[in-house]
Short mmCIF file of C-alpha atoms and ligand atoms in Angstrom, two decimals:
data_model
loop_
_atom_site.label_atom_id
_atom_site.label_comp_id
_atom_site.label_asym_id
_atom_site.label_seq_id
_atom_site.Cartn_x
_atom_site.Cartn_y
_atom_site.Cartn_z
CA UNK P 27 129.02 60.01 115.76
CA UNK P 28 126.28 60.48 113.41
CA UNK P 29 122.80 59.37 114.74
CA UNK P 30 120.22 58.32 112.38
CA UNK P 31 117.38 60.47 111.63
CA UNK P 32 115.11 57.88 111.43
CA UNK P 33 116.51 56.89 115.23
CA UNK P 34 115.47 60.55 116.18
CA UNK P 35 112.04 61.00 114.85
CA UNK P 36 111.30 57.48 116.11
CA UNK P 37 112.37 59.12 119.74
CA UNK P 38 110.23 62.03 119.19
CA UNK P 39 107.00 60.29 118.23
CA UNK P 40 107.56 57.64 120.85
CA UNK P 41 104.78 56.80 123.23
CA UNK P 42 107.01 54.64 125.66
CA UNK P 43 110.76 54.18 125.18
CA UNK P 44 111.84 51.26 127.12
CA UNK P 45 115.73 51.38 128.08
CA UNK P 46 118.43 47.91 129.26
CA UNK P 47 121.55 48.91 130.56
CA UNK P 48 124.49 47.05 131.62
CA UNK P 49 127.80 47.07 133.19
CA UNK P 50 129.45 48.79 130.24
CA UNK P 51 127.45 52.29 131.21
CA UNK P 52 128.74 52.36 134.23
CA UNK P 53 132.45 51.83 132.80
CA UNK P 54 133.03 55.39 131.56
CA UNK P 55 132.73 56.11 135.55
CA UNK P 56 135.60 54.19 136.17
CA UNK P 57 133.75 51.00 137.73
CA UNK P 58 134.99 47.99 136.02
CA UNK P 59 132.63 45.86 133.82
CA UNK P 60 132.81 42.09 134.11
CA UNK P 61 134.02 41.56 131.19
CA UNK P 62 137.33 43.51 131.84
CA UNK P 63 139.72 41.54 133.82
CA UNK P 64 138.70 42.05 137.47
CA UNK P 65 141.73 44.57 138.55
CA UNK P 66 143.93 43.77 141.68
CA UNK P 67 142.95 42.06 144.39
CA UNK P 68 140.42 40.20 142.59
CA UNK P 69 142.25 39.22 139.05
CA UNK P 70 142.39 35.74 140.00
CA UNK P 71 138.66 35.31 140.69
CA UNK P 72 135.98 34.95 138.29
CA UNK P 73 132.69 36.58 139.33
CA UNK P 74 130.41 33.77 137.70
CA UNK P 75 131.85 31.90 140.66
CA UNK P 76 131.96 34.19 143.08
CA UNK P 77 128.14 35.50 142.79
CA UNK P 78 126.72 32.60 143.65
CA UNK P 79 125.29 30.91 146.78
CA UNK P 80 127.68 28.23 147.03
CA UNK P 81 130.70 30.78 146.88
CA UNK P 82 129.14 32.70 149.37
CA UNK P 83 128.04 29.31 151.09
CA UNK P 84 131.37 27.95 151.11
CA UNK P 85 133.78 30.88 151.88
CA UNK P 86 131.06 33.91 153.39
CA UNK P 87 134.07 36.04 154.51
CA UNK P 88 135.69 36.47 151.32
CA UNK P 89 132.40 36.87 149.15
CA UNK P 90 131.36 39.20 151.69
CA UNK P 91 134.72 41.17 151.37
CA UNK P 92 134.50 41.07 147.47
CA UNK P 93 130.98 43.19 147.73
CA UNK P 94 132.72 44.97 150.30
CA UNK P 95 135.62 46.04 148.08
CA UNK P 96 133.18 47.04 145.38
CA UNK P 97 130.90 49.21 147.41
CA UNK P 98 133.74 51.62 148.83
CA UNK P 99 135.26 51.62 145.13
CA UNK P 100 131.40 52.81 143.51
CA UNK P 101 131.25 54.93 146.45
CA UNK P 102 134.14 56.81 144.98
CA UNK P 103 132.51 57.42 141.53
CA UNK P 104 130.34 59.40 139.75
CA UNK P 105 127.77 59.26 137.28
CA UNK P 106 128.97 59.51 134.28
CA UNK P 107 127.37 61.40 130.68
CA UNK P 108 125.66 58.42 129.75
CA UNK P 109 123.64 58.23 132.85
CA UNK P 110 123.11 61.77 132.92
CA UNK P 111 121.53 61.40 129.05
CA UNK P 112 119.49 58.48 130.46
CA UNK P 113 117.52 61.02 133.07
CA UNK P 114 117.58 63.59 131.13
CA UNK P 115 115.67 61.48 127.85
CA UNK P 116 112.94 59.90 130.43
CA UNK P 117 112.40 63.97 131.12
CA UNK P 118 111.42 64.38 127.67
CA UNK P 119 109.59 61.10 127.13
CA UNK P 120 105.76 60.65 127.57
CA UNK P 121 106.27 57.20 128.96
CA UNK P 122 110.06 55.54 129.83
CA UNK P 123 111.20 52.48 131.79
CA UNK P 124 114.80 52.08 132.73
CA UNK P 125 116.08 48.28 133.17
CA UNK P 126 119.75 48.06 134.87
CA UNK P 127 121.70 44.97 135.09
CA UNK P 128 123.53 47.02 137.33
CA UNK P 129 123.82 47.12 141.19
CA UNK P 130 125.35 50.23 141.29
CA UNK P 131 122.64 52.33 142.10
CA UNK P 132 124.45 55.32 139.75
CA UNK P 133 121.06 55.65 137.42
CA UNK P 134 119.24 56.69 140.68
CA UNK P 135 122.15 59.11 141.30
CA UNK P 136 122.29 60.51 137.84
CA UNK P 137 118.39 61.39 138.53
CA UNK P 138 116.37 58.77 136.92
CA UNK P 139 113.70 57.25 138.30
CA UNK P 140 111.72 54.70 136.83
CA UNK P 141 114.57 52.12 137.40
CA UNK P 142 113.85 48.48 137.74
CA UNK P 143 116.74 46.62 139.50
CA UNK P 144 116.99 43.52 137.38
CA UNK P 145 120.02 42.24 139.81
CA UNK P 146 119.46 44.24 142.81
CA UNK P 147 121.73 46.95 144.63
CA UNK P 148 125.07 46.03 146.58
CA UNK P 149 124.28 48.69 148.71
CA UNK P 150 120.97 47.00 150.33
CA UNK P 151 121.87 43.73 152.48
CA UNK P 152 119.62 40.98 153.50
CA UNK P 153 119.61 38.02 155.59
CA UNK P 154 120.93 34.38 154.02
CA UNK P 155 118.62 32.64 155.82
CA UNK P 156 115.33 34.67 155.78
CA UNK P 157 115.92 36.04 152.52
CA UNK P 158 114.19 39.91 154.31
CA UNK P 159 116.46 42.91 153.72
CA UNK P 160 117.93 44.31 156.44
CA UNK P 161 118.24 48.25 156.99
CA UNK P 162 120.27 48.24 160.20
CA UNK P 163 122.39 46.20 162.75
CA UNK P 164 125.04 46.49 165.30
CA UNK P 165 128.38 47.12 164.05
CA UNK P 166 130.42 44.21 164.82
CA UNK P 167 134.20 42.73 163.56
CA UNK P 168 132.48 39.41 162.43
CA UNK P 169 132.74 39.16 158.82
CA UNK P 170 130.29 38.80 157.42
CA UNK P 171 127.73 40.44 160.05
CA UNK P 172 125.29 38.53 161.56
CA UNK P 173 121.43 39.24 161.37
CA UNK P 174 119.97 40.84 163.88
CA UNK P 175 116.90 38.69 163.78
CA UNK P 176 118.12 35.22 163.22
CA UNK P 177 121.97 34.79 163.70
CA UNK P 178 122.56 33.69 160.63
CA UNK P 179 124.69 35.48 158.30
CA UNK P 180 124.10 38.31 155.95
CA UNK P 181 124.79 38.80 152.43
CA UNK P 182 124.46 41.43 149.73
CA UNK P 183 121.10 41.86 148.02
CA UNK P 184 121.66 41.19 144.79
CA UNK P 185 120.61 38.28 142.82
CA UNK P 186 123.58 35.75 142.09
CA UNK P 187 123.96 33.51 139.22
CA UNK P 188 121.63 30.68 140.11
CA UNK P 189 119.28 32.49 142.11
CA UNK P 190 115.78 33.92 140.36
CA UNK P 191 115.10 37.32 139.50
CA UNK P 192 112.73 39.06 141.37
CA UNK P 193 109.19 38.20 140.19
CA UNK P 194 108.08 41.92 139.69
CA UNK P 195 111.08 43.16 138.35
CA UNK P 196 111.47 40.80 135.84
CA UNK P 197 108.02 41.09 135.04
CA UNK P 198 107.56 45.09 134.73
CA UNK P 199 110.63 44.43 132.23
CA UNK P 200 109.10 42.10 130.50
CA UNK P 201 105.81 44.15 130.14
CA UNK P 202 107.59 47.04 129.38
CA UNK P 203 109.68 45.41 126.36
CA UNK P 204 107.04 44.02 124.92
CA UNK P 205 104.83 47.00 124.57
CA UNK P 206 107.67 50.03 123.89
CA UNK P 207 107.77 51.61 120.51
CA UNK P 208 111.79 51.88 121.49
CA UNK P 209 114.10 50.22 123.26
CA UNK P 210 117.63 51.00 123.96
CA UNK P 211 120.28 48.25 124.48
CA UNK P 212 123.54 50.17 125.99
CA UNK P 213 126.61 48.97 127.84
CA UNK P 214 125.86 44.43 127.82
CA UNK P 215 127.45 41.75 126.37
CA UNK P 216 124.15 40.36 126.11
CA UNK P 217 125.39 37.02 127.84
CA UNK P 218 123.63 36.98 131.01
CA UNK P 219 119.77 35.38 131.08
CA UNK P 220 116.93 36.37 131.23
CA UNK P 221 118.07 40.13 130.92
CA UNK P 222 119.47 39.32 127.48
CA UNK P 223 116.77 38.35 125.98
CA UNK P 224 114.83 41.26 126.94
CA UNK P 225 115.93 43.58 123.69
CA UNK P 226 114.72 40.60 120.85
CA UNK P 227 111.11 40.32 123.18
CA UNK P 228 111.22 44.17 121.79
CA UNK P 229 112.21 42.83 118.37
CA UNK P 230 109.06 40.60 118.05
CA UNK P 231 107.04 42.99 119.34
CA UNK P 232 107.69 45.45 116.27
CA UNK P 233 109.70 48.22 118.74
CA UNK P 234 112.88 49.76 117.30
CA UNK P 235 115.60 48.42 118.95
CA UNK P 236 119.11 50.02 119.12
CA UNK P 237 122.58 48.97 120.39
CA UNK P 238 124.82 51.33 121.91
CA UNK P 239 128.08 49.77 122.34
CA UNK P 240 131.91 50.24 121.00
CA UNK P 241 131.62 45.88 120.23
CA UNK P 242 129.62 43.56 118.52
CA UNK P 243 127.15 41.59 120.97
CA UNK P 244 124.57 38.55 120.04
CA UNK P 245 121.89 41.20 119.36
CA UNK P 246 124.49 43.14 117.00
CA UNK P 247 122.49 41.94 113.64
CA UNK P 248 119.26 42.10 114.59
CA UNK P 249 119.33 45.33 116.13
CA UNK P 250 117.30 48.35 113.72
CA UNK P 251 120.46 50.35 114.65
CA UNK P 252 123.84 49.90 116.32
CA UNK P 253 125.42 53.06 117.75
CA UNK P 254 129.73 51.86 117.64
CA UNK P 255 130.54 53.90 120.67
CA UNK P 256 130.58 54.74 124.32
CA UNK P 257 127.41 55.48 125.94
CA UNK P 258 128.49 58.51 127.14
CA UNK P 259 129.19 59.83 123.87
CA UNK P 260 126.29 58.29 122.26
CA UNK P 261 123.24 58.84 124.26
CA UNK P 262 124.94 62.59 124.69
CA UNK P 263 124.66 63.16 120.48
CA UNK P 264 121.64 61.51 120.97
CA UNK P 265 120.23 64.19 123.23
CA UNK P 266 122.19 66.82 121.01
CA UNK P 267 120.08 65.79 117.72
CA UNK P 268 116.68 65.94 119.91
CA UNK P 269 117.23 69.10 120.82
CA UNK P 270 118.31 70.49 117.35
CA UNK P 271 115.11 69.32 115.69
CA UNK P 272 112.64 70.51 117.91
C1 LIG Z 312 118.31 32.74 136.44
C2 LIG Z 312 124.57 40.69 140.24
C3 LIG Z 312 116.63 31.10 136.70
C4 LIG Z 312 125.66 40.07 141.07
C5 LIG Z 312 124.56 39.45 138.13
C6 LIG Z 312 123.43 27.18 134.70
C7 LIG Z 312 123.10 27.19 136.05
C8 LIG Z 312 122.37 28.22 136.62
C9 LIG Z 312 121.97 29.28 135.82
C10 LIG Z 312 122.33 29.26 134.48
C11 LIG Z 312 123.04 28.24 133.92
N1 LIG Z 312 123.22 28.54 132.59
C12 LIG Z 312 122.64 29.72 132.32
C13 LIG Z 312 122.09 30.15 133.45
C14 LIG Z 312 121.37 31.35 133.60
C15 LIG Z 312 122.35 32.39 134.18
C16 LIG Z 312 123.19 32.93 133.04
O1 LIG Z 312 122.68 33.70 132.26
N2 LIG Z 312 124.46 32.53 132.97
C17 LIG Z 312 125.29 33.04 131.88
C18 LIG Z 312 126.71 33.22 132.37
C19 LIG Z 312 125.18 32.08 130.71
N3 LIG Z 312 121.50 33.39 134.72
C20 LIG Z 312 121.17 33.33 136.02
O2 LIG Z 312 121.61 32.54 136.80
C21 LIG Z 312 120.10 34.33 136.43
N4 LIG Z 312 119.06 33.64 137.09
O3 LIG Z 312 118.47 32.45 135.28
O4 LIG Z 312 117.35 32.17 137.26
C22 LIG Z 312 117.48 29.89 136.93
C23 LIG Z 312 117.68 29.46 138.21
C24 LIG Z 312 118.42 28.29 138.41
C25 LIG Z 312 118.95 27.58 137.33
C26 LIG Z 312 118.78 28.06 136.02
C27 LIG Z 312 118.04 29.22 135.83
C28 LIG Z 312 120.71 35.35 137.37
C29 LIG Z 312 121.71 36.18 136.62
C30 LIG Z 312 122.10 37.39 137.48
C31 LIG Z 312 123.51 37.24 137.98
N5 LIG Z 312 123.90 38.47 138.68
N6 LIG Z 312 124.87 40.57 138.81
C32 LIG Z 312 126.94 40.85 140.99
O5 LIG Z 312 127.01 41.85 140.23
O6 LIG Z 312 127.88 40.47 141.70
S1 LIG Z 312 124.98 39.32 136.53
C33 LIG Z 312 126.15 40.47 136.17
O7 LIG Z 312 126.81 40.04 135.03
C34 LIG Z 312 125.57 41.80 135.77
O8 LIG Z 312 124.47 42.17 136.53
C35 LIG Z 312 125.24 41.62 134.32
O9 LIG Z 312 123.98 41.07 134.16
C36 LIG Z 312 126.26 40.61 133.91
C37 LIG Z 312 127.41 41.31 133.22
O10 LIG Z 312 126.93 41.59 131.98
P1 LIG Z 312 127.08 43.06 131.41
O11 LIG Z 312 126.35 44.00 132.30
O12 LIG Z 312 126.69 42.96 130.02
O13 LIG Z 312 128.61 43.41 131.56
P2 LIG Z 312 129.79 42.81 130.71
O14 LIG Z 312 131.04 43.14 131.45
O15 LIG Z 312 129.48 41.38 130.36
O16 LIG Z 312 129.76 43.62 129.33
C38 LIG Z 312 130.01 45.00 129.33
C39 LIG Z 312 129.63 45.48 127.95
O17 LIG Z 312 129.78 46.90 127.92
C40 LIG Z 312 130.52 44.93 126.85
O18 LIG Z 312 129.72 44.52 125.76
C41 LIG Z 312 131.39 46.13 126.46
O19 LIG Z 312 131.70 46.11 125.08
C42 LIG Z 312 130.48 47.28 126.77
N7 LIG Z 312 131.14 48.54 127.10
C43 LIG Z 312 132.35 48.74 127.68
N8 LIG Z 312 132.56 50.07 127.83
C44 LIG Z 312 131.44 50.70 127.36
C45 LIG Z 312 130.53 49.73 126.91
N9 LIG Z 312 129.33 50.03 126.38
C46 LIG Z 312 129.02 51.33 126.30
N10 LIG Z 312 129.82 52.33 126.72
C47 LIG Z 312 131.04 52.04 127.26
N11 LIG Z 312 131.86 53.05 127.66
#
């Protein structure tokens, strides 16, 4: 894949690069993105309706089995090239911010770490009622556990459609789109709000902004560049044409 000069010295003369990921650079580590049909147990389901609070409100066992299912199954994976590429550019940048759509906590694995959790991380829980996270409780057959504090139940803590983002999160991510030089759009649809509005707050702020993604998305024409490919592949020629002009 041929990568853009322009794309590279913009990268080397950056003073913050700003980077949104989504579910589609986590795909290449075999965890399936929403957009592919959910495979087995969960084909019939639709995960617009099953992160939410009413789902979880109205049936807590099986959204609480859902996350359950998807934990053990990232568990099993690795970080893939993509990820790696991610940690390995904030290395060489003076000033990078990483914002993940993602709950998968494989950006912290790959070795990145200014990552702001737009949606949270299915592998921290917290209480329905209270809304606190909760670190540790006794191990019990009631699904879904119970907190230790109040009774009530516990749920995954992530942020479901419906719900707000956190208030720091979302507004490091704002801050930091609106004052990179260049930010990276890699792996979304660009459907879900506010995330996907994040890369055109670049746009008006005058950063570069490039796609990296084998589709078209919403952001596909206004984009300075559009990288047609996996991430993996991508953000690893990326890294290749740094390197080589040094
Ligand atoms: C909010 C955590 C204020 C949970 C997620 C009506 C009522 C209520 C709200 C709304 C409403 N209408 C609109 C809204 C706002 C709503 C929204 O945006 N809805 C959409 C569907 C229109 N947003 C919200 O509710 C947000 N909160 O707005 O609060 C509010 C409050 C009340 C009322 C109104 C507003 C909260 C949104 C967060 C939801 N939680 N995740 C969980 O994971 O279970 S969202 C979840 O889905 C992900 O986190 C991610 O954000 C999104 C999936 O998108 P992608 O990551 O882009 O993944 P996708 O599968 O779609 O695409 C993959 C892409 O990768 C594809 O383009 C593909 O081509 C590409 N790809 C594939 N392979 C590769 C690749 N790319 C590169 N390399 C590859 N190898």
């Amino acid at each position: 894949m041929e990568i853009p000069i322009a794309l590279i010295d913009a990268l080397r003369h950056a003073k913050h690069i700003a980077v949104l990921t989504g579910a589609g650079v986590s795909a290449e580590s075999g965890v399936p993105t929403f957009r592919d049909a959910q495979t087995g147990l969960w084909a019939k389901f639709n995960p617009q309706e099953l992160a939410t609070r009413e789902a979880f409100a109205r049936n807590p066992k099986m959204v609480w089995e859902w996350y359950a299912y998807r934990r053990e199954l990232i568990a099993r994976v690795e970080p893939n090239a993509g990820h790696y590429a991610l940690a390995e550019m904030e290395q060489r940048a003076k000033n990078f911010t990483l914002i993940t759509q993602n709950i998968d906590g494989l950006h912290e694995r790959a070795g990145s770490k200014n990552i702001i959790e737009l949606h949270g991380n299915i592998f921290r829980t917290k209480c329905f009622r209270e809304d606190t996270r909760v670190s540790a409780w006794l191990a019990t057959d009631e699904i879904p556990p119970r907190c230790p504090r109040c009774g009530s139940y516990m749920r995954p803590d992530v942020v479901w459609f419906g719900e707000n983002l956190p208030r720091r999160a979302l507004d490091q991510a704002l801050r930091a789109a609106e004052t990179c030089d260049v930010f990276f759009s890699i792996g979304t649809s660009g459907v879900v709000e506010p995330a996907a509005s994040l890369p055109f707050n670049a746009l008006r702020s005058g950063a570069m902004v490039i796609e990296v993604n084998p589709e078209e998305t919403p952001l596909s024409d206004s984009a300075t560049f559009c990288l047609r490919g996996a991430a993996g592949v991508a953000l690893t020629q990326v890294i290749k044409a740094l390197n080589s002009r040094l």
